[in-house]
Amino acid sequence: QVQLVESGGGVVQPGGSLRLSCAASGAASRLTFTSSAFHWVRQAPGMGLEWVAFIRSDGSNKYYADSVKGRFAISKDNSNNRLSLEMYSLRSEDTAMYYCAKDRNFGIFDSWGQGTLVTVSP
Amino acid sequence: IVLTQSPGTLSLSPGERATLSCRASQNTRYNYVAWYQQKPGQAPRLLIYGASNRATGIPDRFSGSGSGTDFTLTITRLEPEDFAMYYCQQYDKSPPWTFGQGTKVEFK
């Protein structure tokens, strides 16, 4: 089982930028990370889950929710077991807990990090 | 695909049976529906995938069923640690991957 730990959240002004990271660790984590696709999922305060972005294991395909397309960029560094989410032109509606999640297969989220909180506020 | 969960809140006592519903706006091929449990302040945890397959380490009091557009998560005998929020998710016609709005199982 791979452990995922997010970092990089914080308070940012509207229009600002932030970079989130997700580090993978645990037994066989390098092989698991390299061979796995990953997602970012967010949850606004008191609200439900919203899928944000996806990246294939080798980084060859990336998909984004319409709400973040053109403003967010997902990337994967297999040599360092690290997933990232670059967020630009942040809006108040981007305020949420952001989770990275490993894709077991076809879009089943079988491992989740503990989340990192992003607050967009003047 | 839009997923609609019902009821919004389920008020039950430990030992009772919980039945949670998830309805999809379109037919799902291969029953590509998963269920997650989320407790306050924690990340979601995968319970069920493929509509009826329990994830690793999930107790057998949790079971999933359904096909097409109607899916059900059943908890046969509620334990105190089962009182939480539950989300269904589809991974059939994706992206985007979509979640239901959640059902809260609370103490009666």
mmCIF file of C-alpha atoms in Angstrom:
data_model
loop_
_atom_site.group_PDB
_atom_site.id
_atom_site.type_symbol
_atom_site.label_atom_id
_atom_site.label_comp_id
_atom_site.label_asym_id
_atom_site.label_seq_id
_atom_site.Cartn_x
_atom_site.Cartn_y
_atom_site.Cartn_z
ATOM 1 C CA GLN A 1 0.000 0.000 0.000
ATOM 2 C CA VAL A 2 1.415 3.383 -0.959
ATOM 3 C CA GLN A 3 1.151 6.336 1.408
ATOM 4 C CA LEU A 4 0.412 9.723 -0.104
ATOM 5 C CA VAL A 5 1.234 13.033 1.582
ATOM 6 C CA GLU A 6 0.107 16.361 0.138
ATOM 7 C CA SER A 7 1.736 19.712 0.812
ATOM 8 C CA GLY A 8 1.773 23.243 -0.521
ATOM 9 C CA GLY A 9 -1.641 24.500 0.533
ATOM 10 C CA GLY A 10 -2.143 27.907 2.084
ATOM 11 C CA VAL A 11 -3.887 31.247 1.816
ATOM 12 C CA VAL A 12 -3.626 33.068 -1.510
ATOM 13 C CA GLN A 13 -5.298 36.143 -2.943
ATOM 14 C CA PRO A 14 -7.709 35.928 -5.873
ATOM 15 C CA GLY A 15 -5.738 35.836 -9.109
ATOM 16 C CA GLY A 16 -2.754 34.300 -7.362
ATOM 17 C CA SER A 17 -0.934 31.022 -7.912
ATOM 18 C CA LEU A 18 -0.053 27.992 -5.841
ATOM 19 C CA ARG A 19 1.736 24.693 -6.391
ATOM 20 C CA LEU A 20 0.549 21.579 -4.597
ATOM 21 C CA SER A 21 2.678 18.458 -4.215
ATOM 22 C CA CYS A 22 1.898 14.870 -3.376
ATOM 23 C CA ALA A 23 4.727 12.588 -2.255
ATOM 24 C CA ALA A 24 4.433 8.824 -2.354
ATOM 25 C CA SER A 25 6.145 6.586 0.189
ATOM 26 C CA GLY A 26 5.915 3.062 1.566
ATOM 27 C CA ALA A 27 6.837 -0.420 0.474
ATOM 28 C CA ALA A 28 7.438 -0.663 -3.288
ATOM 29 C CA SER A 29 6.336 2.963 -3.550
ATOM 30 C CA ARG A 30 8.627 3.803 -6.468
ATOM 31 C CA LEU A 31 7.309 0.960 -8.636
ATOM 32 C CA THR A 32 3.729 1.660 -7.556
ATOM 33 C CA PHE A 33 4.065 5.385 -8.256
ATOM 34 C CA THR A 34 5.707 4.912 -11.642
ATOM 35 C CA SER A 35 3.118 2.404 -12.826
ATOM 36 C CA SER A 36 0.050 4.227 -11.510
ATOM 37 C CA ALA A 37 -2.179 6.980 -12.788
ATOM 38 C CA PHE A 38 -3.161 9.677 -10.337
ATOM 39 C CA HIS A 39 -5.911 12.214 -9.733
ATOM 40 C CA TRP A 40 -6.492 15.379 -7.772
ATOM 41 C CA VAL A 41 -9.891 15.610 -6.072
ATOM 42 C CA ARG A 42 -11.110 18.601 -4.059
ATOM 43 C CA GLN A 43 -13.740 19.243 -1.442
ATOM 44 C CA ALA A 44 -15.012 22.731 -0.672
ATOM 45 C CA PRO A 45 -15.850 23.352 3.010
ATOM 46 C CA GLY A 46 -18.975 21.427 3.971
ATOM 47 C CA MET A 47 -19.468 20.192 0.424
ATOM 48 C CA GLY A 48 -19.041 16.980 -1.555
ATOM 49 C CA LEU A 49 -16.186 15.608 -3.631
ATOM 50 C CA GLU A 50 -15.222 17.096 -6.993
ATOM 51 C CA TRP A 51 -12.752 15.512 -9.385
ATOM 52 C CA VAL A 52 -10.179 18.062 -10.605
ATOM 53 C CA ALA A 53 -7.460 16.467 -12.743
ATOM 54 C CA PHE A 54 -5.996 13.165 -13.972
ATOM 55 C CA ILE A 55 -2.602 12.093 -15.276
ATOM 56 C CA ARG A 56 -1.689 8.750 -16.804
ATOM 57 C CA SER A 57 1.184 6.730 -15.332
ATOM 58 C CA ASP A 58 3.704 7.932 -17.896
ATOM 59 C CA GLY A 59 2.287 11.451 -18.073
ATOM 60 C CA SER A 60 1.143 10.955 -21.667
ATOM 61 C CA ASN A 61 -2.492 11.902 -21.061
ATOM 62 C CA LYS A 62 -3.926 14.590 -18.831
ATOM 63 C CA TYR A 63 -7.549 15.563 -18.258
ATOM 64 C CA TYR A 64 -9.124 18.424 -16.345
ATOM 65 C CA ALA A 65 -12.521 19.365 -14.984
ATOM 66 C CA ASP A 66 -14.117 22.189 -16.979
ATOM 67 C CA SER A 67 -14.017 24.371 -13.858
ATOM 68 C CA VAL A 68 -10.185 24.373 -13.821
ATOM 69 C CA LYS A 69 -9.270 23.820 -17.485
ATOM 70 C CA GLY A 70 -6.717 26.357 -18.653
ATOM 71 C CA ARG A 71 -5.865 27.422 -15.087
ATOM 72 C CA PHE A 72 -4.526 24.221 -13.476
ATOM 73 C CA ALA A 73 -1.735 21.916 -14.672
ATOM 74 C CA ILE A 74 -1.040 18.415 -13.380
ATOM 75 C CA SER A 75 2.379 16.807 -13.656
ATOM 76 C CA LYS A 76 4.158 13.669 -12.445
ATOM 77 C CA ASP A 77 7.840 13.199 -11.638
ATOM 78 C CA ASN A 78 8.419 9.440 -11.637
ATOM 79 C CA SER A 79 12.080 9.791 -10.699
ATOM 80 C CA ASN A 80 11.140 11.525 -7.441
ATOM 81 C CA ASN A 81 7.786 9.845 -6.666
ATOM 82 C CA ARG A 82 6.057 13.197 -6.779
ATOM 83 C CA LEU A 83 2.752 14.425 -8.197
ATOM 84 C CA SER A 84 2.096 18.140 -8.599
ATOM 85 C CA LEU A 85 -0.765 20.507 -9.306
ATOM 86 C CA GLU A 86 0.072 24.009 -10.494
ATOM 87 C CA MET A 87 -2.851 26.368 -9.898
ATOM 88 C CA TYR A 88 -3.071 29.787 -11.578
ATOM 89 C CA SER A 89 -5.650 32.582 -11.651
ATOM 90 C CA LEU A 90 -7.151 31.282 -8.441
ATOM 91 C CA ARG A 91 -10.725 32.181 -7.572
ATOM 92 C CA SER A 92 -12.685 32.118 -4.321
ATOM 93 C CA GLU A 93 -14.535 29.046 -5.598
ATOM 94 C CA ASP A 94 -11.218 27.148 -5.695
ATOM 95 C CA THR A 95 -11.144 27.222 -1.895
ATOM 96 C CA ALA A 96 -11.127 23.581 -0.842
ATOM 97 C CA MET A 97 -9.240 20.669 0.627
ATOM 98 C CA TYR A 98 -7.225 19.132 -2.196
ATOM 99 C CA TYR A 99 -6.550 15.387 -2.145
ATOM 100 C CA CYS A 100 -4.267 13.360 -4.371
ATOM 101 C CA ALA A 101 -5.571 9.885 -5.112
ATOM 102 C CA LYS A 102 -4.049 6.854 -6.789
ATOM 103 C CA ASP A 103 -5.979 5.233 -9.594
ATOM 104 C CA ARG A 104 -6.354 1.470 -9.056
ATOM 105 C CA ASN A 105 -7.748 0.985 -12.537
ATOM 106 C CA PHE A 106 -10.186 2.804 -14.831
ATOM 107 C CA GLY A 107 -10.759 5.572 -12.269
ATOM 108 C CA ILE A 108 -11.148 3.753 -8.953
ATOM 109 C CA PHE A 109 -9.486 5.902 -6.291
ATOM 110 C CA ASP A 110 -7.935 3.305 -4.005
ATOM 111 C CA SER A 111 -5.402 5.365 -2.008
ATOM 112 C CA TRP A 112 -5.842 8.931 -0.801
ATOM 113 C CA GLY A 113 -3.608 11.450 0.904
ATOM 114 C CA GLN A 114 -4.767 13.375 3.954
ATOM 115 C CA GLY A 115 -5.313 16.526 1.925
ATOM 116 C CA THR A 116 -3.916 20.052 1.838
ATOM 117 C CA LEU A 117 -6.131 23.095 2.340
ATOM 118 C CA VAL A 118 -6.200 25.922 -0.189
ATOM 119 C CA THR A 119 -7.948 29.158 0.797
ATOM 120 C CA VAL A 120 -8.435 31.890 -1.791
ATOM 121 C CA SER A 121 -9.262 35.097 0.013
ATOM 122 C CA PRO A 122 -8.409 38.822 -0.274
ATOM 123 C CA ILE B 1 -23.084 11.099 -15.830
ATOM 124 C CA VAL B 2 -24.907 12.757 -12.895
ATOM 125 C CA LEU B 3 -25.250 10.645 -9.768
ATOM 126 C CA THR B 4 -28.091 11.282 -7.323
ATOM 127 C CA GLN B 5 -27.869 9.763 -3.860
ATOM 128 C CA SER B 6 -30.755 9.200 -1.494
ATOM 129 C CA PRO B 7 -31.637 9.805 1.198
ATOM 130 C CA GLY B 8 -29.574 12.841 2.088
ATOM 131 C CA THR B 9 -29.450 11.747 5.705
ATOM 132 C CA LEU B 10 -30.143 8.362 7.278
ATOM 133 C CA SER B 11 -30.809 8.325 11.024
ATOM 134 C CA LEU B 12 -30.208 4.876 12.494
ATOM 135 C CA SER B 13 -29.026 3.094 15.622
ATOM 136 C CA PRO B 14 -26.062 0.715 15.993
ATOM 137 C CA GLY B 15 -27.024 -2.796 14.926
ATOM 138 C CA GLU B 16 -29.567 -1.597 12.381
ATOM 139 C CA ARG B 17 -29.362 -2.084 8.633
ATOM 140 C CA ALA B 18 -28.476 0.849 6.372
ATOM 141 C CA THR B 19 -29.537 0.988 2.731
ATOM 142 C CA LEU B 20 -28.079 3.799 0.613
ATOM 143 C CA SER B 21 -29.148 4.472 -2.959
ATOM 144 C CA CYS B 22 -27.275 5.933 -5.929
ATOM 145 C CA ARG B 23 -29.027 6.601 -9.240
ATOM 146 C CA ALA B 24 -27.152 7.443 -12.436
ATOM 147 C CA SER B 25 -28.542 9.747 -15.137
ATOM 148 C CA GLN B 26 -27.337 7.321 -17.817
ATOM 149 C CA ASN B 27 -26.772 3.602 -18.036
ATOM 150 C CA THR B 28 -23.329 2.553 -16.766
ATOM 151 C CA ARG B 29 -21.471 -0.083 -18.730
ATOM 152 C CA TYR B 30 -19.776 -2.831 -16.744
ATOM 153 C CA ASN B 31 -21.284 -1.436 -13.509
ATOM 154 C CA TYR B 32 -18.403 0.988 -13.100
ATOM 155 C CA VAL B 33 -19.591 2.406 -9.776
ATOM 156 C CA ALA B 34 -17.598 2.743 -6.547
ATOM 157 C CA TRP B 35 -18.531 3.695 -2.993
ATOM 158 C CA TYR B 36 -16.413 5.674 -0.530
ATOM 159 C CA GLN B 37 -16.718 6.355 3.190
ATOM 160 C CA GLN B 38 -15.560 9.667 4.656
ATOM 161 C CA LYS B 39 -15.375 10.539 8.341
ATOM 162 C CA PRO B 40 -15.038 14.144 9.570
ATOM 163 C CA GLY B 41 -11.507 15.473 9.108
ATOM 164 C CA GLN B 42 -10.417 12.409 7.146
ATOM 165 C CA ALA B 43 -9.837 11.527 3.521
ATOM 166 C CA PRO B 44 -12.335 9.307 1.739
ATOM 167 C CA ARG B 45 -11.751 5.547 1.859
ATOM 168 C CA LEU B 46 -12.624 3.128 -0.938
ATOM 169 C CA LEU B 47 -15.250 0.588 0.149
ATOM 170 C CA ILE B 48 -16.700 -0.960 -3.008
ATOM 171 C CA TYR B 49 -15.743 -0.952 -6.699
ATOM 172 C CA GLY B 50 -17.364 -2.522 -9.728
ATOM 173 C CA ALA B 51 -20.686 -2.046 -7.917
ATOM 174 C CA SER B 52 -20.213 -5.116 -5.714
ATOM 175 C CA ASN B 53 -16.517 -5.828 -5.051
ATOM 176 C CA ARG B 54 -15.210 -5.043 -1.572
ATOM 177 C CA ALA B 55 -11.884 -3.247 -1.411
ATOM 178 C CA THR B 56 -9.005 -4.701 0.587
ATOM 179 C CA GLY B 57 -9.682 -4.794 4.304
ATOM 180 C CA ILE B 58 -13.347 -3.783 4.111
ATOM 181 C CA PRO B 59 -15.575 -5.800 6.508
ATOM 182 C CA ASP B 60 -18.177 -8.066 4.967
ATOM 183 C CA ARG B 61 -21.033 -6.127 6.609
ATOM 184 C CA PHE B 62 -20.532 -3.725 3.683
ATOM 185 C CA SER B 63 -21.992 -4.903 0.392
ATOM 186 C CA GLY B 64 -22.819 -3.280 -2.927
ATOM 187 C CA SER B 65 -25.325 -4.231 -5.566
ATOM 188 C CA GLY B 66 -27.104 -2.904 -8.613
ATOM 189 C CA SER B 67 -26.664 -2.443 -12.330
ATOM 190 C CA GLY B 68 -27.562 -0.067 -15.129
ATOM 191 C CA THR B 69 -28.668 3.117 -13.420
ATOM 192 C CA ASP B 70 -29.535 1.968 -9.881
ATOM 193 C CA PHE B 71 -26.968 1.024 -7.270
ATOM 194 C CA THR B 72 -27.170 0.274 -3.555
ATOM 195 C CA LEU B 73 -24.725 0.192 -0.649
ATOM 196 C CA THR B 74 -25.917 -1.917 2.265
ATOM 197 C CA ILE B 75 -24.426 -2.036 5.743
ATOM 198 C CA THR B 76 -26.025 -5.053 7.397
ATOM 199 C CA ARG B 77 -25.378 -4.215 11.074
ATOM 200 C CA LEU B 78 -24.172 -0.719 11.806
ATOM 201 C CA GLU B 79 -21.126 -0.454 14.042
ATOM 202 C CA PRO B 80 -20.368 2.837 15.848
ATOM 203 C CA GLU B 81 -17.467 3.494 13.445
ATOM 204 C CA ASP B 82 -19.801 3.277 10.419
ATOM 205 C CA PHE B 83 -21.547 6.568 11.159
ATOM 206 C CA ALA B 84 -20.058 8.738 8.425
ATOM 207 C CA MET B 85 -20.628 10.245 5.002
ATOM 208 C CA TYR B 86 -20.885 7.937 1.981
ATOM 209 C CA TYR B 87 -20.322 8.860 -1.650
ATOM 210 C CA CYS B 88 -20.930 6.911 -4.827
ATOM 211 C CA GLN B 89 -18.766 7.574 -7.885
ATOM 212 C CA GLN B 90 -18.903 6.531 -11.518
ATOM 213 C CA TYR B 91 -15.890 5.724 -13.660
ATOM 214 C CA ASP B 92 -17.689 4.608 -16.788
ATOM 215 C CA LYS B 93 -18.088 7.639 -19.030
ATOM 216 C CA SER B 94 -15.060 9.579 -17.917
ATOM 217 C CA PRO B 95 -13.537 12.066 -17.878
ATOM 218 C CA PRO B 96 -15.054 13.616 -15.960
ATOM 219 C CA TRP B 97 -15.183 11.206 -13.037
ATOM 220 C CA THR B 98 -18.240 12.195 -11.006
ATOM 221 C CA PHE B 99 -19.460 11.711 -7.458
ATOM 222 C CA GLY B 100 -22.900 11.737 -5.921
ATOM 223 C CA GLN B 101 -23.674 14.473 -3.413
ATOM 224 C CA GLY B 102 -23.383 12.049 -0.490
ATOM 225 C CA THR B 103 -25.532 10.365 2.148
ATOM 226 C CA LYS B 104 -24.861 11.023 5.807
ATOM 227 C CA VAL B 105 -25.459 8.105 8.165
ATOM 228 C CA GLU B 106 -26.038 9.605 11.603
ATOM 229 C CA PHE B 107 -26.955 8.369 15.054
ATOM 230 C CA LYS B 108 -30.678 8.298 15.661
#
